mmCIF file of C-alpha atoms and ligand atoms in Angstrom:
data_model
loop_
_atom_site.group_PDB
_atom_site.id
_atom_site.type_symbol
_atom_site.label_atom_id
_atom_site.label_comp_id
_atom_site.label_asym_id
_atom_site.label_seq_id
_atom_site.Cartn_x
_atom_site.Cartn_y
_atom_site.Cartn_z
ATOM 1 C CA UNK W 182 21.676 17.582 1.630
ATOM 2 C CA UNK W 183 24.784 15.896 1.834
ATOM 3 C CA UNK W 184 24.052 11.387 0.748
ATOM 4 C CA UNK W 185 27.921 11.079 1.627
ATOM 5 C CA UNK W 186 27.666 11.829 4.865
ATOM 6 C CA UNK W 187 27.937 9.300 8.054
ATOM 7 C CA UNK W 188 26.840 9.918 11.500
ATOM 8 C CA UNK W 189 28.535 8.715 14.500
ATOM 9 C CA UNK W 190 26.619 5.512 16.095
ATOM 10 C CA UNK W 191 27.123 3.187 18.936
ATOM 11 C CA UNK W 192 29.200 3.502 21.965
ATOM 12 C CA UNK W 193 32.117 4.277 19.824
ATOM 13 C CA UNK W 194 29.930 7.205 18.836
ATOM 14 C CA UNK W 195 29.336 8.577 22.208
ATOM 15 C CA UNK W 196 33.345 8.141 22.563
ATOM 16 C CA UNK W 197 34.353 9.870 19.308
ATOM 17 C CA UNK W 198 31.606 12.628 20.367
ATOM 18 C CA UNK W 199 33.134 12.672 23.962
ATOM 19 C CA UNK W 200 36.140 13.003 22.598
ATOM 20 C CA UNK W 201 35.268 16.157 19.857
ATOM 21 C CA UNK W 202 33.923 18.127 22.371
ATOM 22 C CA UNK W 203 36.997 17.955 24.880
ATOM 23 C CA UNK W 204 38.838 19.546 21.909
ATOM 24 C CA UNK W 205 37.051 22.201 22.146
ATOM 25 C CA UNK W 206 34.561 20.607 18.903
ATOM 26 C CA UNK W 207 30.356 21.381 18.070
ATOM 27 C CA UNK W 208 28.185 17.924 17.835
ATOM 28 C CA UNK W 209 24.633 17.901 17.150
ATOM 29 C CA UNK W 210 23.800 15.220 19.768
ATOM 30 C CA UNK W 211 19.812 13.817 19.979
ATOM 31 C CA UNK W 212 17.312 14.536 23.079
ATOM 32 C CA UNK W 213 14.515 13.350 23.735
ATOM 33 C CA UNK W 214 12.256 16.627 22.608
ATOM 34 C CA UNK W 215 14.845 17.850 19.653
ATOM 35 C CA UNK W 216 18.526 17.822 18.461
ATOM 36 C CA UNK W 217 20.692 19.870 19.810
ATOM 37 C CA UNK W 218 23.895 21.372 18.536
ATOM 38 C CA UNK W 219 26.311 20.912 21.399
ATOM 39 C CA UNK W 220 29.805 22.501 22.852
ATOM 40 C CA UNK W 221 31.674 22.283 25.864
ATOM 41 C CA UNK W 222 29.736 25.310 28.187
ATOM 42 C CA UNK W 223 33.103 26.529 29.580
ATOM 43 C CA UNK W 224 34.554 26.970 26.277
ATOM 44 C CA UNK W 225 33.672 30.038 24.912
ATOM 45 C CA UNK W 226 35.169 29.854 21.520
ATOM 46 C CA UNK W 227 33.568 26.558 21.127
ATOM 47 C CA UNK W 228 30.445 28.310 22.307
ATOM 48 C CA UNK W 229 30.930 31.091 19.587
ATOM 49 C CA UNK W 230 30.921 28.355 16.988
ATOM 50 C CA UNK W 231 27.339 26.951 17.976
ATOM 51 C CA UNK W 232 26.446 30.533 17.591
ATOM 52 C CA UNK W 233 28.362 30.880 14.312
ATOM 53 C CA UNK W 234 27.074 27.817 12.998
ATOM 54 C CA UNK W 235 23.181 28.687 13.978
ATOM 55 C CA UNK W 236 23.430 32.092 12.655
ATOM 56 C CA UNK W 237 22.332 32.716 16.048
ATOM 57 C CA UNK W 238 22.177 36.524 17.674
ATOM 58 C CA UNK W 239 24.416 36.541 20.496
ATOM 59 C CA UNK W 240 21.508 38.006 22.646
ATOM 60 C CA UNK W 241 19.889 34.831 22.869
ATOM 61 C CA UNK W 242 20.782 32.466 25.141
ATOM 62 C CA UNK W 243 21.983 28.665 25.375
ATOM 63 C CA UNK W 244 20.562 25.936 27.616
ATOM 64 C CA UNK W 245 23.166 24.433 29.631
ATOM 65 C CA UNK W 246 22.739 20.428 29.551
ATOM 66 C CA UNK W 247 24.095 18.360 32.986
ATOM 67 C CA UNK W 248 23.707 14.873 33.719
ATOM 68 C CA UNK W 249 21.671 15.019 37.042
ATOM 69 C CA UNK W 250 20.421 17.119 39.194
ATOM 70 C CA UNK W 251 23.654 17.622 41.451
ATOM 71 C CA UNK W 252 25.119 19.416 38.440
ATOM 72 C CA UNK W 253 22.855 22.132 39.046
ATOM 73 C CA UNK W 254 24.370 23.196 42.228
ATOM 74 C CA UNK W 255 27.833 23.853 40.430
ATOM 75 C CA UNK W 256 26.189 26.338 37.563
ATOM 76 C CA UNK W 257 23.664 28.174 39.639
ATOM 77 C CA UNK W 258 23.763 30.613 42.976
ATOM 78 C CA UNK W 259 20.112 29.179 44.896
ATOM 79 C CA UNK W 260 18.571 30.485 47.260
ATOM 80 C CA UNK W 261 17.400 28.404 49.430
ATOM 81 C CA UNK W 262 13.070 28.736 48.316
ATOM 82 C CA UNK W 263 15.089 28.742 44.745
ATOM 83 C CA UNK W 264 16.511 25.684 45.840
ATOM 84 C CA UNK W 265 13.590 23.669 47.353
ATOM 85 C CA UNK W 266 11.677 24.666 44.145
ATOM 86 C CA UNK W 267 13.837 23.445 41.971
ATOM 87 C CA UNK W 268 14.470 20.370 43.540
ATOM 88 C CA UNK W 269 10.377 19.801 43.188
ATOM 89 C CA UNK W 270 10.542 20.067 40.056
ATOM 90 C CA UNK W 271 13.488 18.428 39.208
ATOM 91 C CA UNK W 272 12.418 15.048 40.947
ATOM 92 C CA UNK W 273 9.123 14.933 39.363
ATOM 93 C CA UNK W 274 10.314 15.514 35.706
ATOM 94 C CA UNK W 275 14.538 15.092 35.044
ATOM 95 C CA UNK W 276 15.360 13.563 33.417
ATOM 96 C CA UNK W 277 13.226 15.133 30.847
ATOM 97 C CA UNK W 278 12.027 17.664 28.948
ATOM 98 C CA UNK W 279 12.409 20.543 31.794
ATOM 99 C CA UNK W 280 14.209 23.547 31.581
ATOM 100 C CA UNK W 281 14.827 25.732 34.691
ATOM 101 C CA UNK W 282 15.550 28.572 35.008
ATOM 102 C CA UNK W 283 18.055 30.030 37.980
ATOM 103 C CA UNK W 284 20.760 32.606 39.051
ATOM 104 C CA UNK W 285 23.560 31.723 37.452
ATOM 105 C CA UNK W 286 26.875 31.043 39.375
ATOM 106 C CA UNK W 287 29.846 33.795 38.467
ATOM 107 C CA UNK W 288 31.643 31.518 36.349
ATOM 108 C CA UNK W 289 29.054 30.460 33.783
ATOM 109 C CA UNK W 290 30.669 32.918 30.796
ATOM 110 C CA UNK W 291 28.426 35.868 30.005
ATOM 111 C CA UNK W 292 28.211 34.073 26.507
ATOM 112 C CA UNK W 293 26.280 31.373 27.131
ATOM 113 C CA UNK W 294 24.127 33.180 29.039
ATOM 114 C CA UNK W 295 23.809 36.347 26.454
ATOM 115 C CA UNK W 296 25.112 39.052 29.706
ATOM 116 C CA UNK W 297 21.937 37.189 31.990
ATOM 117 C CA UNK W 298 22.458 36.880 35.353
ATOM 118 C CA UNK W 299 20.364 33.811 35.543
ATOM 119 C CA UNK W 300 21.041 30.413 33.532
ATOM 120 C CA UNK W 301 18.448 27.722 31.793
ATOM 121 C CA UNK W 302 19.800 24.231 32.898
ATOM 122 C CA UNK W 303 18.299 20.770 31.415
ATOM 123 C CA UNK W 304 18.886 17.060 32.659
ATOM 124 C CA UNK W 305 17.570 15.468 29.402
ATOM 125 C CA UNK W 306 16.134 11.537 29.256
ATOM 126 C CA UNK W 307 18.052 10.489 25.871
ATOM 127 C CA UNK W 308 19.817 7.457 26.846
ATOM 128 C CA UNK W 309 22.336 8.176 24.600
ATOM 129 C CA UNK W 310 22.579 12.204 25.025
ATOM 130 C CA UNK W 311 23.508 11.099 29.139
ATOM 131 C CA UNK W 312 25.379 8.513 28.618
ATOM 132 C CA UNK W 313 27.592 11.512 26.742
ATOM 133 C CA UNK W 314 27.205 14.173 29.916
ATOM 134 C CA UNK W 315 28.688 11.421 31.922
ATOM 135 C CA UNK W 316 31.043 10.397 29.773
ATOM 136 C CA UNK W 317 32.927 13.033 28.849
ATOM 137 C CA UNK W 318 31.915 15.093 32.243
ATOM 138 C CA UNK W 319 30.942 18.324 30.683
ATOM 139 C CA UNK W 320 28.453 21.092 30.750
ATOM 140 C CA UNK W 321 27.074 21.415 27.776
ATOM 141 C CA UNK W 322 25.731 24.220 26.108
ATOM 142 C CA UNK W 323 23.564 23.493 23.404
ATOM 143 C CA UNK W 324 20.482 25.116 21.611
ATOM 144 C CA UNK W 325 18.387 23.650 18.975
ATOM 145 C CA UNK W 326 20.650 22.031 15.618
ATOM 146 C CA UNK W 327 18.417 24.784 13.087
ATOM 147 C CA UNK W 328 19.287 27.089 11.601
ATOM 148 C CA UNK W 329 18.197 30.408 13.850
ATOM 149 C CA UNK W 330 14.358 30.893 13.105
ATOM 150 C CA UNK W 331 14.040 27.491 11.447
ATOM 151 C CA UNK W 332 11.808 24.184 12.384
ATOM 152 C CA UNK W 333 13.578 22.428 14.847
ATOM 153 C CA UNK W 334 15.340 18.921 13.822
ATOM 154 C CA UNK W 335 14.026 15.538 15.644
ATOM 155 C CA UNK W 336 15.977 13.270 13.725
ATOM 156 C CA UNK W 337 20.047 13.884 12.570
ATOM 157 C CA UNK W 338 19.222 13.433 8.712
ATOM 158 C CA UNK W 339 17.272 16.950 9.485
ATOM 159 C CA UNK W 340 20.339 18.058 10.825
ATOM 160 C CA UNK W 341 22.541 17.160 8.357
ATOM 161 C CA UNK W 342 19.735 18.759 5.672
ATOM 162 C CA UNK W 343 20.124 22.142 7.266
ATOM 163 C CA UNK W 344 23.021 22.574 9.090
ATOM 164 C CA UNK W 345 25.251 20.647 5.825
ATOM 165 C CA UNK W 346 28.920 20.999 5.967
ATOM 166 C CA UNK W 347 28.771 23.443 8.410
ATOM 167 C CA UNK W 348 28.073 20.643 11.478
ATOM 168 C CA UNK W 349 29.939 17.966 10.568
ATOM 169 C CA UNK W 350 29.796 15.823 13.884
ATOM 170 C CA UNK W 351 26.549 14.109 14.777
ATOM 171 C CA UNK W 352 25.469 11.939 17.206
ATOM 172 C CA UNK W 353 22.819 9.555 15.479
ATOM 173 C CA UNK W 354 19.990 8.865 18.856
ATOM 174 C CA UNK W 355 17.231 8.234 16.422
ATOM 175 C CA UNK W 356 14.088 10.304 15.874
ATOM 176 C CA UNK W 357 13.197 12.395 19.092
ATOM 177 C CA UNK W 358 10.587 11.003 21.248
ATOM 178 C CA UNK W 359 8.796 13.616 22.154
ATOM 179 C CA UNK W 360 9.467 16.079 18.822
ATOM 180 C CA UNK W 361 8.752 19.611 20.664
ATOM 181 C CA UNK W 362 11.505 21.761 22.203
ATOM 182 C CA UNK W 363 11.506 21.288 26.450
ATOM 183 C CA UNK W 364 9.278 23.355 29.087
ATOM 184 C CA UNK W 365 10.979 26.025 29.798
ATOM 185 C CA UNK W 366 10.053 27.299 33.324
ATOM 186 C CA UNK W 367 11.996 30.660 35.752
ATOM 187 C CA UNK W 368 12.343 29.799 38.999
ATOM 188 C CA UNK W 369 14.123 33.317 39.943
ATOM 189 C CA UNK W 370 10.677 34.708 41.833
ATOM 190 C CA UNK W 371 9.946 30.924 43.718
ATOM 191 C CA UNK W 372 6.570 32.527 44.772
ATOM 192 C CA UNK W 373 6.329 33.750 41.260
ATOM 193 C CA UNK W 374 7.215 30.440 39.393
ATOM 194 C CA UNK W 375 7.063 31.728 35.489
ATOM 195 C CA UNK W 376 6.353 29.093 32.336
ATOM 196 C CA UNK W 377 8.566 30.720 29.202
ATOM 197 C CA UNK W 378 8.335 28.216 26.586
ATOM 198 C CA UNK W 379 5.358 25.785 26.575
ATOM 199 C CA UNK W 380 6.942 22.209 25.810
ATOM 200 C CA UNK W 381 5.730 18.562 26.469
ATOM 201 C CA UNK W 382 4.944 19.080 30.177
ATOM 202 C CA UNK W 383 2.293 20.842 31.092
ATOM 203 C CA UNK W 384 1.369 23.630 32.996
ATOM 204 C CA UNK W 385 -0.951 21.347 35.083
ATOM 205 C CA UNK W 386 1.355 19.075 35.553
ATOM 206 C CA UNK W 387 4.162 21.574 37.147
ATOM 207 C CA UNK W 388 1.333 23.251 39.225
ATOM 208 C CA UNK W 389 0.549 19.592 40.794
ATOM 209 C CA UNK W 390 4.180 18.884 41.778
ATOM 210 C CA UNK W 391 4.600 22.763 42.887
ATOM 211 C CA UNK W 392 2.347 22.409 44.322
ATOM 212 C CA UNK W 393 1.679 26.271 43.028
ATOM 213 C CA UNK W 394 0.578 28.386 40.466
ATOM 214 C CA UNK W 395 2.460 28.826 37.669
ATOM 215 C CA UNK W 396 2.330 32.274 35.702
ATOM 216 C CA UNK W 397 2.473 33.064 31.783
ATOM 217 C CA UNK W 398 4.129 35.860 31.094
ATOM 218 C CA UNK W 399 2.242 37.866 28.801
ATOM 219 C CA UNK W 400 4.364 37.720 25.900
ATOM 220 C CA UNK W 401 5.035 41.323 24.287
ATOM 221 C CA UNK W 402 4.833 42.417 27.812
ATOM 222 C CA UNK W 403 7.670 40.189 28.871
ATOM 223 C CA UNK W 404 9.087 39.468 26.122
ATOM 224 C CA UNK W 405 12.514 39.518 27.748
ATOM 225 C CA UNK W 406 12.174 37.250 30.307
ATOM 226 C CA UNK W 407 12.573 35.145 27.129
ATOM 227 C CA UNK W 408 14.379 36.352 24.725
ATOM 228 C CA UNK W 409 14.191 33.352 22.289
ATOM 229 C CA UNK W 410 10.381 34.117 22.244
ATOM 230 C CA UNK W 411 10.599 35.475 19.169
ATOM 231 C CA UNK W 412 7.255 35.810 17.336
ATOM 232 C CA UNK W 413 7.931 34.365 14.071
ATOM 233 C CA UNK W 414 9.719 31.137 14.990
ATOM 234 C CA UNK W 415 10.270 26.956 13.853
ATOM 235 C CA UNK W 416 9.007 28.455 10.359
ATOM 236 C CA UNK W 417 9.567 26.622 7.093
ATOM 237 C CA UNK W 418 9.505 28.464 4.461
ATOM 238 C CA UNK W 419 6.628 27.422 2.699
ATOM 239 C CA UNK W 420 3.354 29.685 4.086
ATOM 240 C CA UNK W 421 1.319 27.773 6.926
ATOM 241 C CA UNK W 422 -2.322 28.257 7.791
ATOM 242 C CA UNK W 423 -4.450 27.631 10.861
ATOM 243 C CA UNK W 424 -7.549 26.057 11.066
ATOM 244 C CA UNK W 425 -9.417 25.094 13.977
ATOM 245 C CA UNK W 426 -10.658 21.611 14.324
ATOM 246 C CA UNK W 427 -13.587 21.105 12.263
ATOM 247 C CA UNK W 428 -12.714 23.404 9.521
ATOM 248 C CA UNK W 429 -10.364 22.447 7.375
ATOM 249 C CA UNK W 430 -11.218 21.678 3.641
ATOM 250 C CA UNK W 431 -10.335 19.548 0.342
ATOM 251 C CA UNK W 432 -6.964 21.138 -0.280
ATOM 252 C CA UNK W 433 -6.063 22.841 -3.704
ATOM 253 C CA UNK W 434 -3.750 21.629 -6.170
ATOM 254 C CA UNK W 435 -0.762 23.231 -4.651
ATOM 255 C CA UNK W 436 -1.670 22.560 -1.176
ATOM 256 C CA UNK W 437 -1.590 20.584 1.380
ATOM 257 C CA UNK W 438 -3.665 19.764 4.702
ATOM 258 C CA UNK W 439 -2.691 18.667 8.023
ATOM 259 C CA UNK W 440 -4.682 16.629 10.226
ATOM 260 C CA UNK W 441 -4.141 15.817 13.691
ATOM 261 C CA UNK W 442 -5.893 12.975 13.815
ATOM 262 C CA UNK W 443 -6.601 10.363 10.820
ATOM 263 C CA UNK W 444 -9.001 12.273 8.827
ATOM 264 C CA UNK W 445 -12.213 10.666 6.513
ATOM 265 C CA UNK W 446 -10.415 11.547 3.230
ATOM 266 C CA UNK W 447 -7.018 9.308 4.262
ATOM 267 C CA UNK W 448 -5.311 8.688 0.845
ATOM 268 C CA UNK W 449 -6.674 11.300 -0.886
ATOM 269 C CA UNK W 450 -4.027 13.016 -2.482
ATOM 270 C CA UNK W 451 -2.266 15.840 -0.439
ATOM 271 C CA UNK W 452 -4.301 15.290 3.014
ATOM 272 C CA UNK W 453 -1.790 14.470 5.700
ATOM 273 C CA UNK W 454 -1.937 13.324 10.083
ATOM 274 C CA UNK W 455 0.294 13.942 12.334
ATOM 275 C CA UNK W 456 -1.484 10.596 14.625
ATOM 276 C CA UNK W 457 -3.415 7.675 14.068
ATOM 277 C CA UNK W 458 -5.303 8.184 16.911
ATOM 278 C CA UNK W 459 -5.523 12.418 17.325
ATOM 279 C CA UNK W 460 -3.070 11.486 20.327
ATOM 280 C CA UNK W 461 -1.308 15.187 20.900
ATOM 281 C CA UNK W 462 1.945 13.455 22.384
ATOM 282 C CA UNK W 463 2.513 11.493 18.606
ATOM 283 C CA UNK W 464 1.323 14.554 16.817
ATOM 284 C CA UNK W 465 4.224 16.083 19.089
ATOM 285 C CA UNK W 466 6.426 13.964 18.275
ATOM 286 C CA UNK W 467 5.936 14.123 14.231
ATOM 287 C CA UNK W 468 4.916 17.359 14.150
ATOM 288 C CA UNK W 469 8.633 19.186 12.993
ATOM 289 C CA UNK W 470 9.369 16.382 10.500
ATOM 290 C CA UNK W 471 6.150 16.467 8.852
ATOM 291 C CA UNK W 472 6.288 20.163 7.966
ATOM 292 C CA UNK W 473 9.982 19.932 7.022
ATOM 293 C CA UNK W 474 8.735 17.044 4.323
ATOM 294 C CA UNK W 475 6.392 19.198 3.151
ATOM 295 C CA UNK W 476 8.267 22.605 3.074
ATOM 296 C CA UNK W 477 11.085 20.485 0.705
ATOM 297 C CA UNK W 478 7.715 19.593 -1.604
ATOM 298 C CA UNK W 479 8.294 22.834 -3.970
ATOM 299 C CA UNK W 480 4.274 21.884 -5.441
ATOM 300 C CA UNK W 481 3.300 23.294 -2.700
ATOM 301 C CA UNK W 482 2.774 26.475 -2.107
ATOM 302 C CA UNK W 483 -0.271 26.390 1.339
ATOM 303 C CA UNK W 484 0.634 23.906 3.966
ATOM 304 C CA UNK W 485 -3.254 24.286 5.728
ATOM 305 C CA UNK W 486 -3.220 22.876 9.466
ATOM 306 C CA UNK W 487 -5.772 22.127 12.205
ATOM 307 C CA UNK W 488 -5.156 23.961 15.181
ATOM 308 C CA UNK W 489 -5.192 21.788 18.579
ATOM 309 C CA UNK W 490 -8.306 22.949 20.705
ATOM 310 C CA UNK W 491 -6.307 24.615 24.297
ATOM 311 C CA UNK W 492 -5.598 21.636 26.441
ATOM 312 C CA UNK W 493 -3.287 19.965 29.198
ATOM 313 C CA UNK W 494 0.040 18.264 28.715
ATOM 314 C CA UNK W 495 1.780 18.927 25.323
ATOM 315 C CA UNK W 496 -1.823 21.055 23.306
ATOM 316 C CA UNK W 497 -0.262 24.751 24.525
ATOM 317 C CA UNK W 498 3.498 23.720 22.705
ATOM 318 C CA UNK W 499 1.861 22.004 19.500
ATOM 319 C CA UNK W 500 -0.553 25.240 19.184
ATOM 320 C CA UNK W 501 2.567 27.874 20.591
ATOM 321 C CA UNK W 502 4.911 26.441 17.437
ATOM 322 C CA UNK W 503 1.903 26.123 14.834
ATOM 323 C CA UNK W 504 1.369 29.625 15.975
ATOM 324 C CA UNK W 505 5.378 31.150 15.125
ATOM 325 C CA UNK W 506 5.627 29.268 12.240
ATOM 326 C CA UNK W 507 2.416 30.770 10.545
ATOM 327 C CA UNK W 508 3.595 34.469 11.545
ATOM 328 C CA UNK W 509 5.301 35.820 8.104
HETATM 329 O O1 TXA N 232 14.156 21.030 24.316
HETATM 330 C C1 TXA N 232 14.873 22.028 24.053
HETATM 331 O O2 TXA N 232 14.968 23.037 25.208
HETATM 332 C C2 TXA N 232 15.853 21.776 23.050
HETATM 333 C C3 TXA N 232 17.285 20.537 23.449
HETATM 334 C C4 TXA N 232 18.538 20.621 22.200
HETATM 335 O O3 TXA N 232 17.520 20.672 24.878
HETATM 336 N N1 TXA N 232 17.102 23.142 23.206
HETATM 337 C C5 TXA N 232 15.789 24.443 22.900
HETATM 338 O O4 TXA N 232 17.206 25.247 22.978
HETATM 339 O O5 TXA N 232 15.124 24.431 22.279
HETATM 340 P P1 TXA N 232 16.953 27.074 21.960
HETATM 341 O O6 TXA N 232 18.553 27.060 22.525
HETATM 342 O O7 TXA N 232 16.679 26.688 21.162
HETATM 343 O O8 TXA N 232 16.005 27.437 22.725
HETATM 344 C C6 TXA N 232 17.015 27.806 24.312
HETATM 345 C C7 TXA N 232 15.570 29.246 24.660
HETATM 346 C C8 TXA N 232 15.536 30.287 23.786
HETATM 347 O O9 TXA N 232 14.441 30.171 24.068
HETATM 348 C C9 TXA N 232 16.724 30.859 25.182
HETATM 349 O O10 TXA N 232 16.137 32.575 24.957
HETATM 350 C C10 TXA N 232 15.773 30.463 26.247
HETATM 351 O O11 TXA N 232 16.107 29.204 26.473
HETATM 352 N N2 TXA N 232 16.651 30.572 27.251
HETATM 353 C C11 TXA N 232 18.770 30.430 27.558
HETATM 354 N N3 TXA N 232 18.968 30.554 28.950
HETATM 355 C C12 TXA N 232 17.623 31.470 29.191
HETATM 356 C C13 TXA N 232 17.367 32.393 30.240
HETATM 357 N N4 TXA N 232 18.500 32.208 31.667
HETATM 358 N N5 TXA N 232 16.524 32.863 30.745
HETATM 359 C C14 TXA N 232 15.508 32.461 30.072
HETATM 360 N N6 TXA N 232 15.284 32.311 28.594
HETATM 361 C C15 TXA N 232 16.302 32.097 28.500
HETATM 362 MG MG1 MG N 233 15.497 26.738 19.116
#
């Protein structure tokens, strides 16, 4: 932890971040999903630093962030059918928490795409990130700003806590509104769009905007489709145990219980909840912060957590992150 750190803030902070990125430095940046660790996507030395700071294997490709849908054309080489599908989803959800995987333009560095012939692109909604993309004029490659495998950061302080000195520049945009990483859709086969990672935008909303069914690849069979979808990911160091709704019991003296909705036992020791009303959007926004807080408490040996029922919207993303976090 680094109490002395000052974050980049306000208009001056955005201008400073744009300058650092143009000079080839890495800067942690706010988005509406989680904080990213950004570098100029076309500066291979800077991108290499992103992998090094995160301790991320080079086989796991990065998402490239753009200021607007028009920029997609500069990164991708789309067929008319791919372009039509991308246009439909971008019109419905950009700027926002949706990442599209499409065939890449030849000059997108192989380092960014981990030697794939596709690139993942997202146009984030966070106003500070948007302004940074506009001001810098850069394409920003940015994975989540956490050490590889750990819980993603949803505040500037989370980034400082887990990357420390390794990440000297952090642009503070406040707490992330969505709190879980973007939904990723593979549009390389536009008749067979695939959901590679559940996120804030649910399958039903995607299907409605596209007018066709979205496929959910078998995680094991199609591991090569989404290289970052490791079974164990987003993990606290403390053991996490999942429980169906209604099956959480009183936590022991070295345990914590995390409910989705404020429970009747609220106020008793080691009882936590992710949303007052049980709204899953609010639960998602608070999820990583609470897991980090509990993970930092040495007296807690087990975190018991209520898993939401399968359902629309962000439910799948919360189920996915909790399930991965619970794997040892
Ligand atoms: O919300 C988000 O997406 C955040 C913010 C910072 O934008 N970023 C993020 O990045 O979550 P990261 O690197 O933690 O996760 C990106 C995922 C990885 O699982 C990676 O394997 C996948 O995107 N990905 C990137 N490029 C891909 C490609 N060409 N094909 C398939 N999957 C790809
Ligand atoms: Mg990540």
